[in-house]
Amino acid sequence: MAKSSEPDLMEKLVSLCKRRGFIFQSSEIYGGLNALWDYGPMGVELKRNIKDIWWEAMTQLRDDIEGLDASIIMHPKVWEASGHVQNFTDPLVDCKKCKQRFRADQVEGKKCPNCGGELTEARLFNLMFKTYLGPVEDQASIAYLRPETAQGIYVNFLNVLGPSRQKIPFGIAQIGKAFRNEISPGNFIFRTREFEQMEMQFFIHPKEDSKWLEYWREERFKWYINLGVKKENLKLHQHDDKELAHYAKMAYDIEYNFPFGWKEIEGIHNRTDFDLTQHSKFSGKDLTYFDDATKERFIPYIIETSAGVDRSMLVFLVDAYHEEEVKGEKRVSLKLSPKIAPVKVAVLPLVNRDNMPEVATKIFHDLKKHFKSFYDDGGAIGRRYRRQDEIGTPYALTVDSQTLQDNTVTLRDRDSMEQVRVNTSQLVDVIKKKLG
Ligand code: GAP
């Protein structure tokens, strides 16, 4: 079913995320902070798995991409060169009556959507967070929290190129926090003021830009499908001239069918030689590349893939959310791909006696060396299964009276709810195989 036809899905998901320890409002005991979120025990595992799988796909499994972890605060000139000081703005209007602020392009007509009051003329508002470096708060010490991780890669282009001995085409990948003082944040973790990006910049010969843009568009689209996102909920959107960012020649968004509409989850951009040219100009450093084979010197073009960690996480959660009726009761489960599920296997003694907890504890200690495992002996077994279903645990094993006789346990599949008996000596292999 199309997610956009389930308007209350977001409410259910936000409630599940709070109840099961995925996501909490930031500083909740102080009333919370708008557009900032904290990730709890389950959320942090899910987030880490998403990042690890991206990192594996983009660096470990490729010989042509190197990793980087640049600082969040960079030289202020970086943001002049990149165009962010001048261009990273949204038009903003204020209501003269209730004082609320809105993005001008999201208000229809000249009246305040909140109280009907008169609106001011639009003025440009820069989305970068400002801070000061050092003890003196003056113009000369202004610095910015990075609004994208990409610039850390561009300014390190030569630093990485040298030691890695890569040749064009090659890429640099980075995962890290970015900050934007969004005027209209919202939709849970979709648009926040502090978020993480997984970005990869691929340096190429200018003549090959179309080829590599198509290549990365396909690769990145497949990534979501391989992690279980339903194909019908994903599509590509090509930017028209009005949508293109100031640095881009051509761009695609990968969009997801959220309950609040089709929205961008990742951008694939042809940034041309814009960034390296700008940094050459502003830093005075030669950022050209010399091709030994062709004896050609040129400024590489860049194809960028830019995904949000938090936004991908929302995609995986929304897409996995599933409700059904089982024996007259509602069952909620997160059908997350086992690759990203926060817990891979739950270990449950059927009852809290007859040596079952002791046997189950021993199995748990063995399994946790191999997979993120969870031991639970609290409450009726049905309720314990439901708790695991709600956090998306793909497998739950139960120690019962038969275990004590023949060393087998039941292994329950989250989605089919089918149970098979497996000998404890084979558990690690069987689960490993199932996890893929
Ligand atoms: N370096 C290019 C760049 O930053 P972008 O389209 O502005 O491009 C890329 O952002 C991705 O970062 C988005 O597709 C989204 O997944 C994520 N993102 C951007 N702003 C965000 C926000 N305020 N909250 C959460 N994620 C955000």
Coordinates of N, CA and C in Angstrom, one line a residue, residues 18 23-39 188-189 194:
K18 N 9.5 6.1 20.5 CA 9.6 6.6 21.9 C 9.5 5.4 22.8
I23 N 14.0 6.7 19.3 CA 14.2 8.1 19.2 C 13.4 8.9 20.2
F24 N 14.1 9.9 20.9 CA 13.5 10.7 21.9 C 13.7 12.2 21.5
Q25 N 12.8 13.0 21.9 CA 12.9 14.4 21.7 C 14.1 14.9 22.4
S26 N 14.9 15.8 21.9 CA 16.1 16.3 22.6 C 15.7 17.1 23.8
S27 N 16.4 16.9 24.9 CA 16.2 17.7 26.1 C 14.7 17.6 26.6
E28 N 14.2 16.5 26.5 CA 12.7 16.3 26.7 C 12.3 16.8 28.1
I29 N 13.1 16.5 29.1 CA 12.6 16.9 30.4 C 12.6 18.5 30.6
Y30 N 13.2 19.2 29.7 CA 13.1 20.7 29.7 C 12.0 21.2 28.7
G31 N 11.2 20.2 28.2 CA 10.1 20.6 27.3 C 10.5 20.4 25.8
G32 N 11.7 19.9 25.6 CA 12.1 19.5 24.3 C 12.6 20.7 23.5
L33 N 13.4 20.4 22.4 CA 13.9 21.4 21.5 C 13.4 21.1 20.1
N34 N 12.9 22.0 19.4 CA 12.3 21.8 18.1 C 13.4 21.3 17.1
A35 N 13.1 20.2 16.4 CA 13.9 19.8 15.3 C 15.2 19.2 15.7
L36 N 15.3 18.7 16.9 CA 16.5 18.1 17.4 C 16.1 16.8 18.1
W37 N 16.8 15.7 17.9 CA 16.4 14.4 18.4 C 17.5 13.6 19.0
D38 N 17.2 12.8 19.9 CA 18.2 11.9 20.5 C 17.9 10.5 20.2
Y39 N 19.0 9.7 19.9 CA 18.8 8.3 19.5 C 19.0 7.4 20.7
F188 N 9.2 14.8 12.0 CA 10.0 13.9 12.9 C 11.5 14.1 12.5
I189 N 12.2 13.0 12.1 CA 13.7 13.2 11.8 C 13.9 13.5 10.3
E194 N 20.2 19.5 13.3 CA 21.4 18.8 13.4 C 21.2 17.4 12.8

